[in-house]
Amino acid sequence: MHRFDIVIIGSGMGGLVCGDLLSREGYQVCIIEKNKQLGGCLQSFSRDKRIFESGVHYIGGLEKGQNLYRIFDYLGLMEKLHLERINEDAFDKIIIGDDPKVYSLAQGWDQFYDSLLRDFPGEEPGLKKYRDTLRGICLRFPLYNLRSGGSFAEKTEAMEVDTERFIKSCTENEKLRAVLGGNNILYAGRGNETPLYVHALIQNHYIESSWKCLNGGSQIGKFLAANIRERGGVILRNTEVKKIVGDGKEATHVTLADGNVIYAAVFISNLHPMKTLEMLEGLRIKPAYQHRLESLKNTVSSFTLNIVLKKNTVPYQSSNTYFHKEGKLWSLDEYTQDNWPLGYGVFFTPQRDNHQWAESVSIITYMHFEEVEQWGDTFNTTLYPSERTAEYQEFKKLKEEKLLDCVAERFPGIRENIEAIYSATPLSYRDYIGNDDGSLYGIAKDYREPLKTLIPPRTHVSNLFLTGQNLNLHGILGATISALSTTTAVMGNDSVVEKIRNAENA
Ligand SMILES: Cc1cc2nc3c(=O)[nH]c(=O)nc-3n(C[C@H](O)[C@H](O)[C@H](O)COP(=O)(O)OP(=O)(O)OC[C@H]3O[C@@H](n4cnc5c(N)ncnc54)[C@H](O)[C@@H]3O)c2cc1C
């Protein structure tokens, strides 16, 4: 009977980075992925020969010396990835209600500060407070800075602050407040809920440097998978794990949808923690742990328009644009059927050989899973494909038109230059990622219960660990940092963090 050192369930960013880091340490890993394509949210797809992203519209922290650069460089990715820096004067543009002005968030803290000061003269004290507080918070998170150890107390203070309230404390100017929080779709920000550390860690890494992948974010998954295979790792696709089986406190094997069984000494789940618990068989979990996980809320799901544009009609924009209706910034998910959508994000796909014209664009807004629940028993997965009804297609069409009407007010050139639209609902994300509700970023963090919403990699099963966006933070950087903390927990020491920090080129 073959027994792997480590079985990793799911090949999302967290699972693949764990697999790469641990195979570099000599472990034989086996990654089991239910989909045909590896990568979870890293997957890119093409429609009418145009590339679309599912969950990598842009990445931060990739300039030499920055946090994600150092990890990616250690993993040999930096020399292979095809990246392009986003417009340095505006990685994000914020547009608000009927205000014709477009506000820019610039890369580099000095440029960020100076450009906002030009738009909001007299706001030095508030902008300084914003900048200094965010930078201070980022320093308190050891793995974000590739430091080992660090005490919990170091972070706690920052974890107990509400983002909306903090931004309000920086300035009385409503417009500046709306600009500073304007890209909160990035983390499904909610007023009186989203902790400031989530805003700070994400905003900071994009301010430090922002990049798009040329030819799709799926290249990250492909290169990580190649690294793992090179070191003797095994990657199974189209293979769904059904159960994690054990005897009391220790897992022994996983059973697969096809009835096969795979044994390992250690198991890492890249799935939502609740999905992981549902898979346990013969393993004891303390009821308090189970209840704690059950009580956690997920971030909202989304509705996405993936638009194929007519050739040479719509100019390419490397900046991302976020729109929100006046006064709705921190409650974009509290829409009604009448006022939906309350905001959206626009992401143009870069072309390697054409920077003048856009060939495709994705527009993302929120949608609650309840809106599509009536079609919840239909699936669009490799293993269990099923037809969705004409009513569902009609529902999508209606939503496409409504979102386009809203977008056309600020992007007049798009509607008449559409060649084709492919939309994704919460059901698409559910089927893609394998969660229950198509949640955008997994477990929602909450400043009122910061420790409860921060999930440790260890579980109550001694050899079962968690990884991915649900732990520390979501996003490419967040899931990578989660993978670092999982690797540290599996190995029982911080040596990998040390190695990354001391790597030659970093
Ligand atoms: C619409 C959208 C846009 C985003 N945009 C950005 C962005 O621009 N920049 C950014 O940094 N981040 C972005 N993100 C977030 C980022 O993509 C995710 O946080 C991150 O990729 C999640 O990684 P993960 O490790 O948690 O794995 P996931 O991507 O959640 O992958 C989990 C994997 O497990 C597999 N799986 C599930 N069940 C099973 C099973 N039973 N057996 C085997 N395999 C299974 C799934 O198929 C999947 O491959 C975006 C996310 C979304 C949804």
Coordinates of C-alpha atoms and ligand atoms in Angstrom, one line a residue:
M1 CA 0.0 0.0 0.0
H2 CA 1.5 3.4 -1.0
R3 CA 1.2 6.1 1.6
F4 CA 2.0 9.7 0.7
D5 CA 3.7 12.0 3.2
I6 CA 1.0 14.6 2.6
V7 CA -2.3 14.6 0.8
I8 CA -3.7 18.1 -0.1
I9 CA -7.3 18.3 -0.9
G10 CA -7.9 21.1 -3.5
S11 CA -5.5 22.8 -5.8
G12 CA -6.4 26.5 -5.1
M13 CA -3.6 29.0 -4.4
G14 CA -3.3 27.8 -0.8
G15 CA -3.1 24.1 -1.7
L16 CA -0.6 24.6 -4.5
V17 CA 1.7 26.9 -2.5
C18 CA 1.7 24.4 0.4
G19 CA 2.4 21.6 -2.1
D20 CA 5.4 23.5 -3.5
L21 CA 6.8 24.6 -0.2
L22 CA 6.5 21.1 1.4
S23 CA 7.9 19.2 -1.7
R24 CA 10.9 21.5 -1.5
E25 CA 11.3 20.2 2.0
G26 CA 11.4 16.6 0.8
Y27 CA 7.8 15.6 1.5
Q28 CA 6.1 13.5 -1.2
V29 CA 2.8 15.3 -1.7
C30 CA -0.4 14.3 -3.6
I31 CA -2.8 17.0 -4.6
I32 CA -6.3 16.0 -5.3
E33 CA -8.5 18.4 -7.4
K34 CA -12.1 17.8 -8.3
N35 CA -12.0 20.1 -11.4
K36 CA -10.3 19.4 -14.8
Q37 CA -8.4 22.7 -14.5
L38 CA -6.1 23.2 -11.5
G39 CA -6.0 26.4 -9.4
G40 CA -9.5 27.1 -8.1
C41 CA -9.9 30.9 -8.3
L42 CA -6.6 31.0 -10.3
Q43 CA -8.4 29.5 -13.3
S44 CA -8.6 31.5 -16.4
F45 CA -11.0 30.6 -19.2
S46 CA -11.5 31.7 -22.8
R47 CA -14.7 32.6 -24.6
D48 CA -14.6 33.4 -28.3
K49 CA -10.8 33.2 -28.1
R50 CA -10.6 35.9 -25.4
I51 CA -9.1 35.3 -22.0
F52 CA -11.1 35.9 -18.8
E53 CA -10.1 35.6 -15.2
S54 CA -12.1 34.0 -12.5
G55 CA -10.3 35.4 -9.5
V56 CA -7.0 37.1 -10.4
H57 CA -7.8 40.5 -11.8
Y58 CA -4.7 42.1 -10.3
I59 CA -2.0 41.2 -7.8
G60 CA -0.1 43.4 -5.4
G61 CA 3.3 43.3 -3.7
L62 CA 5.3 41.9 -6.6
E63 CA 8.0 44.5 -7.0
K64 CA 11.5 43.2 -6.1
G65 CA 11.9 43.1 -2.3
Q66 CA 8.1 43.2 -1.6
N67 CA 6.3 40.4 0.3
L68 CA 4.7 38.4 -2.5
Y69 CA 7.7 38.9 -4.8
R70 CA 9.9 37.3 -2.2
I71 CA 7.7 34.3 -1.8
F72 CA 7.1 33.9 -5.5
D73 CA 10.8 34.3 -6.2
Y74 CA 11.6 31.6 -3.7
L75 CA 9.1 29.4 -5.6
G76 CA 10.8 30.2 -8.9
L77 CA 7.8 32.0 -10.2
M78 CA 9.1 35.5 -10.8
E79 CA 11.3 34.5 -13.7
K80 CA 8.4 32.6 -15.4
L81 CA 5.3 34.7 -14.9
H82 CA 4.2 37.1 -17.6
L83 CA 3.3 40.2 -15.6
E84 CA 2.5 43.8 -16.5
R85 CA 2.5 46.7 -14.1
I86 CA -0.7 48.6 -13.9
N87 CA -0.9 52.4 -14.5
E88 CA 1.3 53.8 -11.7
D89 CA -0.8 56.9 -11.4
A90 CA -4.0 55.0 -10.8
F91 CA -4.0 51.3 -10.0
D92 CA -7.6 51.9 -9.1
K93 CA -10.0 54.6 -10.1
I94 CA -13.0 55.4 -7.9
I95 CA -16.2 56.9 -9.3
I96 CA -19.1 57.8 -7.0
G97 CA -22.7 58.4 -7.9
D98 CA -23.2 61.3 -10.3
D99 CA -19.9 63.0 -9.5
P100 CA -18.2 63.3 -12.9
K101 CA -14.8 63.3 -11.3
V102 CA -12.6 60.2 -11.4
Y103 CA -10.5 59.8 -8.3
S104 CA -7.2 57.9 -8.6
L105 CA -5.4 55.7 -6.2
A106 CA -1.7 55.9 -7.1
Q107 CA 1.0 53.3 -6.6
G108 CA 3.7 54.2 -4.0
W109 CA 2.7 55.6 -0.7
D110 CA 4.1 59.1 -1.5
Q111 CA 2.3 59.2 -4.8
F112 CA -0.9 57.9 -3.2
Y113 CA -0.7 60.6 -0.6
D114 CA 0.2 63.4 -3.0
S115 CA -2.4 62.6 -5.6
L116 CA -5.2 62.5 -3.0
L117 CA -4.0 65.7 -1.5
R118 CA -4.2 67.4 -5.0
D119 CA -7.9 66.2 -5.1
F120 CA -8.6 67.1 -1.5
P121 CA -6.5 70.1 -0.6
G122 CA -6.3 70.8 3.2
E123 CA -6.7 67.1 4.1
E124 CA -3.1 66.6 5.1
P125 CA -3.8 65.6 8.7
G126 CA -6.4 63.0 7.7
L127 CA -4.4 61.5 4.9
K128 CA -1.3 61.4 7.1
K129 CA -3.3 59.6 9.8
Y130 CA -4.7 57.1 7.2
R131 CA -1.2 56.5 5.7
D132 CA 0.6 56.1 9.0
T133 CA -2.0 54.0 10.6
L134 CA -2.2 51.6 7.7
R135 CA 1.5 51.2 7.4
G136 CA 1.8 50.7 11.2
I137 CA -0.9 47.9 11.1
C138 CA 0.9 46.1 8.3
L139 CA 4.1 46.0 10.4
R140 CA 2.2 44.1 13.1
F141 CA 1.6 41.0 11.0
P142 CA 4.7 38.9 11.0
L143 CA 4.1 36.6 8.0
Y144 CA 3.0 39.6 5.9
N145 CA 6.5 40.9 6.6
L146 CA 8.1 37.4 6.3
R147 CA 9.0 37.5 10.0
S148 CA 8.8 34.4 12.1
G149 CA 7.0 34.2 15.4
G150 CA 5.4 37.4 16.7
S151 CA 2.8 37.5 19.4
F152 CA -0.9 37.5 19.0
A153 CA -1.1 40.7 21.2
E154 CA 1.0 42.4 18.5
K155 CA -1.9 42.1 16.1
T156 CA -4.9 42.2 18.4
E157 CA -5.3 46.0 18.7
A158 CA -5.4 46.4 14.9
M159 CA -7.9 43.6 14.7
E160 CA -10.4 45.3 16.9
V161 CA -10.9 48.4 14.8
D162 CA -13.8 48.9 12.3
T163 CA -12.6 50.0 8.8
E164 CA -15.6 52.4 8.2
R165 CA -15.2 54.0 11.6
F166 CA -11.5 54.4 11.2
I167 CA -11.8 56.1 7.8
K168 CA -14.5 58.4 9.3
S169 CA -12.1 59.4 12.0
C170 CA -9.5 60.5 9.4
T171 CA -11.7 63.1 7.7
E172 CA -15.0 64.9 7.8
N173 CA -15.0 65.0 4.0
E174 CA -17.6 62.5 2.8
K175 CA -16.1 62.3 -0.7
L176 CA -12.6 61.5 0.6
R177 CA -14.1 58.9 2.9
A178 CA -15.8 57.4 -0.1
V179 CA -12.6 57.4 -2.1
L180 CA -10.4 55.8 0.7
G181 CA -12.9 52.9 1.0
G182 CA -13.9 53.0 -2.7
N183 CA -12.4 49.7 -3.7
N184 CA -14.0 47.7 -0.9
I185 CA -15.5 45.1 -3.3
L186 CA -11.9 43.8 -3.1
Y187 CA -12.7 42.4 0.4
A188 CA -16.5 42.6 0.5
G189 CA -16.2 45.4 2.9
R190 CA -19.1 46.1 5.3
G191 CA -19.7 48.9 7.7
N192 CA -19.4 48.1 11.4
E193 CA -18.0 44.7 10.5
T194 CA -14.8 44.6 8.3
P195 CA -11.7 44.9 10.5
L196 CA -9.2 47.6 9.6
Y197 CA -6.4 45.1 9.3
V198 CA -8.2 43.5 6.2
H199 CA -8.5 46.9 4.5
A200 CA -4.9 47.8 5.5
L201 CA -3.2 44.6 4.4
I202 CA -4.9 44.6 1.0
Q203 CA -4.8 48.3 0.3
N204 CA -1.1 48.5 1.3
H205 CA 0.0 45.7 -1.0
Y206 CA -1.7 47.2 -4.0
I207 CA -0.3 50.7 -3.1
E208 CA 3.2 49.1 -2.9
S209 CA 2.8 47.8 -6.5
S210 CA 0.0 46.5 -8.7
W211 CA 0.3 44.0 -11.5
K212 CA -1.9 42.1 -14.0
C213 CA -1.1 38.7 -15.5
L214 CA -0.6 38.7 -19.2
N215 CA -2.3 35.5 -20.6
G216 CA -4.2 34.8 -17.5
G217 CA -3.7 34.1 -13.8
S218 CA -3.9 30.4 -14.4
Q219 CA -0.2 30.5 -15.3
I220 CA 0.5 30.8 -11.5
G221 CA -1.2 27.4 -11.0
K222 CA 0.5 25.8 -13.9
F223 CA 4.0 26.8 -12.7
L224 CA 3.4 25.7 -9.2
A225 CA 2.0 22.4 -10.4
A226 CA 5.1 21.9 -12.6
N227 CA 7.4 22.6 -9.6
I228 CA 5.5 20.0 -7.5
R229 CA 5.7 17.3 -10.2
E230 CA 9.4 18.0 -10.7
R231 CA 10.0 17.1 -7.1
G232 CA 8.1 13.8 -7.3
G233 CA 4.7 15.1 -6.3
V234 CA 1.5 13.7 -7.8
I235 CA -1.4 15.8 -8.9
L236 CA -4.8 14.2 -9.6
R237 CA -7.4 16.2 -11.6
N238 CA -11.1 15.3 -12.1
T239 CA -10.9 13.6 -8.8
E240 CA -13.2 14.6 -5.9
V241 CA -12.5 13.8 -2.3
K242 CA -15.7 12.6 -0.6
K243 CA -14.4 11.7 2.9
I244 CA -11.5 12.2 5.2
V245 CA -11.4 9.0 7.2
G246 CA -9.7 8.2 10.5
D247 CA -9.7 6.5 13.8
G248 CA -10.6 8.8 16.6
K249 CA -8.0 11.6 16.6
E250 CA -5.9 10.8 13.5
A251 CA -6.9 10.7 9.8
T252 CA -5.6 7.7 7.8
H253 CA -6.9 8.2 4.3
V254 CA -9.3 10.0 2.0
T255 CA -12.0 8.3 -0.1
L256 CA -12.7 9.5 -3.6
A257 CA -15.9 9.9 -5.6
D258 CA -14.8 6.9 -7.7
G259 CA -14.4 4.7 -4.6
N260 CA -10.6 4.7 -4.5
V261 CA -8.7 5.4 -1.3
I262 CA -5.5 7.4 -0.8
Y263 CA -3.4 7.1 2.3
A264 CA -1.1 9.7 3.9
A265 CA 0.6 10.7 7.1
V266 CA -0.7 14.3 7.0
F267 CA -3.7 15.8 5.3
I268 CA -4.2 19.5 4.3
S269 CA -7.6 20.8 3.2
N270 CA -7.8 23.8 0.9
L271 CA -11.6 23.7 1.2
H272 CA -13.8 25.8 3.3
P273 CA -13.4 24.7 6.9
M274 CA -17.1 23.7 7.2
K275 CA -16.9 21.6 4.0
T276 CA -13.8 20.0 5.5
L277 CA -15.7 19.1 8.7
E278 CA -18.6 17.7 6.7
M279 CA -16.2 15.2 5.1
L280 CA -14.9 13.7 8.4
E281 CA -15.7 10.1 9.1
G282 CA -14.7 8.3 12.2
L283 CA -12.9 11.4 13.5
R284 CA -13.7 13.3 16.7
I285 CA -14.1 17.0 16.7
K286 CA -15.0 19.0 19.8
P287 CA -18.6 20.3 19.5
A288 CA -17.3 23.8 20.6
Y289 CA -15.0 23.9 17.5
Q290 CA -17.8 22.7 15.2
H291 CA -20.2 25.3 16.6
R292 CA -17.7 28.0 16.3
L293 CA -17.1 27.3 12.6
E294 CA -20.9 26.8 12.0
S295 CA -21.6 30.2 13.4
L296 CA -19.3 32.0 11.0
K297 CA -20.7 34.0 8.1
N298 CA -19.4 33.9 4.6
T299 CA -18.8 36.9 2.4
V300 CA -21.5 37.7 -0.2
S301 CA -21.4 36.1 -3.6
S302 CA -21.3 37.9 -7.0
F303 CA -22.7 38.3 -10.4
T304 CA -20.1 38.8 -13.2
L305 CA -20.4 40.0 -16.8
N306 CA -17.6 38.6 -18.9
I307 CA -17.8 40.7 -22.1
V308 CA -16.2 40.0 -25.4
L309 CA -15.7 43.4 -27.1
K310 CA -15.7 44.2 -30.8
K311 CA -12.2 44.6 -32.0
N312 CA -10.6 48.0 -31.9
T313 CA -13.5 49.8 -30.4
V314 CA -13.0 50.3 -26.6
P315 CA -9.7 51.7 -25.5
Y316 CA -7.8 49.5 -23.0
Q317 CA -7.5 50.8 -19.5
S318 CA -4.9 49.2 -17.2
S319 CA -6.5 50.8 -14.1
N320 CA -9.4 49.0 -12.4
T321 CA -12.5 51.1 -11.8
Y322 CA -14.8 50.9 -8.8
F323 CA -18.2 52.6 -8.8
H324 CA -20.6 53.0 -5.9
K325 CA -23.8 54.8 -5.5
E326 CA -23.6 57.8 -3.1
G327 CA -23.9 56.9 0.5
K328 CA -24.0 53.1 -0.1
L329 CA -20.3 52.3 0.1
W330 CA -20.3 50.2 3.2
S331 CA -23.6 48.5 2.5
L332 CA -23.3 47.5 -1.2
D333 CA -24.8 44.1 -0.4
E334 CA -27.9 45.5 1.1
Y335 CA -29.5 46.0 -2.2
T336 CA -33.2 45.6 -3.2
Q337 CA -34.5 44.3 -6.5
D338 CA -35.2 47.9 -7.4
N339 CA -31.9 49.6 -6.6
W340 CA -29.5 46.7 -7.6
P341 CA -26.6 47.1 -8.3
L342 CA -25.3 49.5 -5.7
G343 CA -21.8 49.3 -7.0
Y344 CA -19.4 47.4 -9.3
G345 CA -15.8 46.8 -10.3
V346 CA -14.5 47.0 -13.9
F347 CA -11.5 45.0 -14.9
F348 CA -10.1 45.1 -18.4
T349 CA -8.0 42.1 -19.5
P350 CA -4.5 43.0 -20.8
Q351 CA -3.3 41.7 -24.1
R352 CA 0.3 41.0 -24.6
D353 CA 0.5 42.6 -28.1
N354 CA -2.2 45.2 -28.0
H355 CA -2.3 48.0 -25.4
Q356 CA -4.4 50.3 -27.3
W357 CA -7.7 48.4 -27.5
A358 CA -9.5 46.2 -25.0
E359 CA -10.7 42.8 -26.3
S360 CA -12.5 41.8 -23.1
V361 CA -13.7 43.2 -19.8
S362 CA -15.2 41.7 -16.6
I363 CA -17.6 43.6 -14.5
I364 CA -18.3 42.3 -11.0
T365 CA -21.1 43.2 -8.6
Y366 CA -22.6 41.5 -5.6
M367 CA -25.4 39.0 -5.7
H368 CA -26.8 36.9 -2.8
F369 CA -27.0 33.2 -3.2
E370 CA -30.7 33.3 -2.3
E371 CA -31.5 34.9 -5.7
V372 CA -30.4 31.7 -7.5
E373 CA -31.3 29.2 -4.8
Q374 CA -34.3 27.9 -6.8
W375 CA -31.8 26.4 -9.3
G376 CA -29.5 25.2 -6.6
D377 CA -30.0 21.5 -7.4
T378 CA -28.5 22.0 -10.9
F379 CA -24.7 21.8 -11.3
N380 CA -22.2 22.9 -14.0
T381 CA -19.2 20.8 -13.0
T382 CA -16.9 18.5 -14.9
L383 CA -18.1 15.5 -12.9
Y384 CA -21.8 16.3 -12.7
P385 CA -22.9 18.5 -15.5
S386 CA -26.7 19.3 -15.7
E387 CA -28.8 21.5 -17.8
R388 CA -30.1 24.8 -16.3
T389 CA -33.6 25.8 -17.1
A390 CA -34.8 28.5 -19.5
E391 CA -36.0 30.5 -16.5
Y392 CA -32.5 30.6 -15.2
Q393 CA -31.2 31.8 -18.5
E394 CA -33.9 34.5 -18.5
F395 CA -33.0 35.5 -15.0
K396 CA -29.3 35.9 -16.1
K397 CA -30.4 38.0 -19.1
L398 CA -32.4 40.4 -17.0
K399 CA -29.6 40.9 -14.6
E400 CA -27.1 41.4 -17.4
E401 CA -29.2 44.2 -18.9
K402 CA -29.7 45.8 -15.5
L403 CA -26.1 45.8 -14.6
L404 CA -25.2 47.0 -18.1
D405 CA -27.6 49.9 -17.8
C406 CA -25.9 51.0 -14.6
V407 CA -22.4 50.6 -16.1
A408 CA -23.3 52.4 -19.4
E409 CA -24.0 55.6 -17.4
R410 CA -20.3 55.8 -16.6
F411 CA -18.8 53.7 -19.5
P412 CA -20.9 54.9 -22.4
G413 CA -18.6 53.2 -25.0
I414 CA -19.1 49.6 -23.8
R415 CA -22.8 48.7 -24.5
E416 CA -22.7 49.3 -28.3
N417 CA -19.4 47.5 -28.7
I418 CA -20.3 44.2 -27.1
E419 CA -19.8 41.2 -29.3
A420 CA -20.9 38.6 -26.7
I421 CA -21.7 38.4 -23.0
Y422 CA -21.1 35.4 -20.7
S423 CA -22.3 35.9 -17.2
A424 CA -21.6 34.1 -14.0
T425 CA -23.9 33.8 -11.0
P426 CA -23.4 32.6 -7.4
L427 CA -24.1 29.1 -8.8
S428 CA -21.2 29.4 -11.2
Y429 CA -18.8 30.3 -8.4
R430 CA -20.3 27.5 -6.1
D431 CA -19.6 24.9 -8.8
Y432 CA -16.2 26.3 -9.7
I433 CA -14.8 26.3 -6.2
G434 CA -16.9 23.8 -4.4
N435 CA -18.3 25.9 -1.6
D436 CA -22.1 26.0 -0.7
D437 CA -23.0 29.6 -1.6
G438 CA -20.6 31.0 -4.1
S439 CA -19.1 33.2 -1.5
L440 CA -16.5 35.6 -3.0
Y441 CA -13.8 35.3 -0.4
G442 CA -14.9 32.7 2.1
I443 CA -15.3 33.5 5.8
A444 CA -16.1 37.1 6.5
K445 CA -13.8 38.7 9.1
D446 CA -15.4 40.8 11.8
Y447 CA -13.7 43.3 14.1
R448 CA -16.2 42.6 16.9
E449 CA -15.1 38.9 17.0
P450 CA -11.6 39.1 15.5
L451 CA -10.2 35.9 17.0
K452 CA -13.3 33.9 16.1
T453 CA -13.0 34.8 12.4
L454 CA -9.3 34.1 12.2
I455 CA -9.0 30.4 11.6
P456 CA -5.8 28.6 12.6
P457 CA -4.3 26.0 10.3
R458 CA -4.4 23.3 13.0
T459 CA -7.7 21.4 13.6
H460 CA -8.7 19.0 16.4
V461 CA -7.6 16.1 14.2
S462 CA -3.9 15.9 15.0
N463 CA -2.7 15.3 11.4
L464 CA -5.4 17.4 9.5
F465 CA -4.6 21.0 8.7
L466 CA -6.4 23.8 6.9
T467 CA -5.1 26.2 4.3
G468 CA -6.4 28.9 1.8
Q469 CA -8.4 32.1 1.9
N470 CA -10.5 31.2 4.9
L471 CA -7.6 31.3 7.3
N472 CA -5.8 34.6 7.6
L473 CA -6.8 36.6 4.6
H474 CA -8.2 36.0 1.1
G475 CA -6.6 37.0 -2.2
I476 CA -3.5 35.8 -3.9
L477 CA -1.3 37.3 -1.2
G478 CA -3.7 36.2 1.6
A479 CA -3.9 32.6 0.4
T480 CA -0.1 32.5 0.0
I481 CA 0.4 33.7 3.5
S482 CA -2.1 31.2 4.8
A483 CA -0.1 28.5 3.0
L484 CA 3.0 29.7 4.8
S485 CA 1.3 29.4 8.1
T486 CA 0.0 25.9 7.2
T487 CA 3.5 24.8 6.1
T488 CA 4.9 26.1 9.4
A489 CA 2.2 24.3 11.4
V490 CA 2.8 21.0 9.5
M491 CA 6.6 21.2 9.9
G492 CA 6.4 22.4 13.5
N493 CA 8.9 25.1 12.9
D494 CA 9.5 28.4 11.0
S495 CA 12.4 27.3 8.9
V496 CA 10.6 27.9 5.6
V497 CA 9.9 31.5 6.5
E498 CA 13.6 31.9 7.4
K499 CA 14.6 30.4 4.0
I500 CA 12.4 32.7 2.1
R501 CA 13.6 35.7 4.0
N502 CA 17.2 34.7 3.5
A503 CA 16.9 33.7 -0.2
E504 CA 19.6 35.2 -2.3
N505 CA 17.6 37.5 -4.7
A506 CA 15.0 38.7 -2.2
Ligands
LIG1 C1 -14.6 37.0 -8.6 C2 -13.3 37.0 -7.8 C3 -12.4 37.9 -8.1 C4 -11.2 37.9 -7.4 N1 -10.2 38.8 -7.7 C5 -9.0 38.8 -7.1 C6 -7.9 39.7 -7.5 O1 -8.1 40.4 -8.5 N2 -6.8 39.6 -6.8 C7 -6.6 38.8 -5.7 O2 -5.5 38.8 -5.1 N3 -7.6 37.9 -5.4 C8 -8.7 37.9 -6.0 N4 -9.7 37.0 -5.6 C9 -9.5 36.2 -4.5 C10 -8.6 35.0 -4.8 O3 -8.7 34.5 -6.1 C11 -8.9 33.9 -3.8 O4 -8.9 34.4 -2.5 C12 -7.8 32.7 -3.8 O5 -7.4 32.4 -5.1 C13 -8.4 31.5 -3.1 O6 -7.5 30.5 -2.9 P1 -7.7 29.2 -2.0 O7 -6.4 28.7 -1.7 O8 -8.6 29.6 -0.9 O9 -8.4 28.2 -3.0 P2 -9.7 28.2 -3.9 O10 -9.5 29.0 -5.1 O11 -11.0 28.3 -3.1 O12 -9.7 26.6 -4.4 C14 -10.2 25.5 -3.7 C15 -10.0 24.3 -4.6 O13 -10.5 23.1 -4.0 C16 -11.1 22.3 -5.0 N5 -12.1 21.4 -4.3 C17 -13.2 21.8 -3.7 N6 -13.9 20.7 -3.2 C18 -13.1 19.6 -3.5 C19 -13.2 18.2 -3.3 N7 -14.2 17.7 -2.6 N8 -12.2 17.4 -3.8 C20 -11.1 17.9 -4.5 N9 -11.0 19.3 -4.7 C21 -11.9 20.1 -4.2 C22 -11.8 23.4 -5.9 O14 -12.2 22.8 -7.1 C23 -10.7 24.4 -6.0 O15 -9.9 24.1 -7.0 C24 -10.9 37.0 -6.3 C25 -11.9 36.0 -6.1 C26 -13.1 36.0 -6.8 C27 -14.1 35.0 -6.5

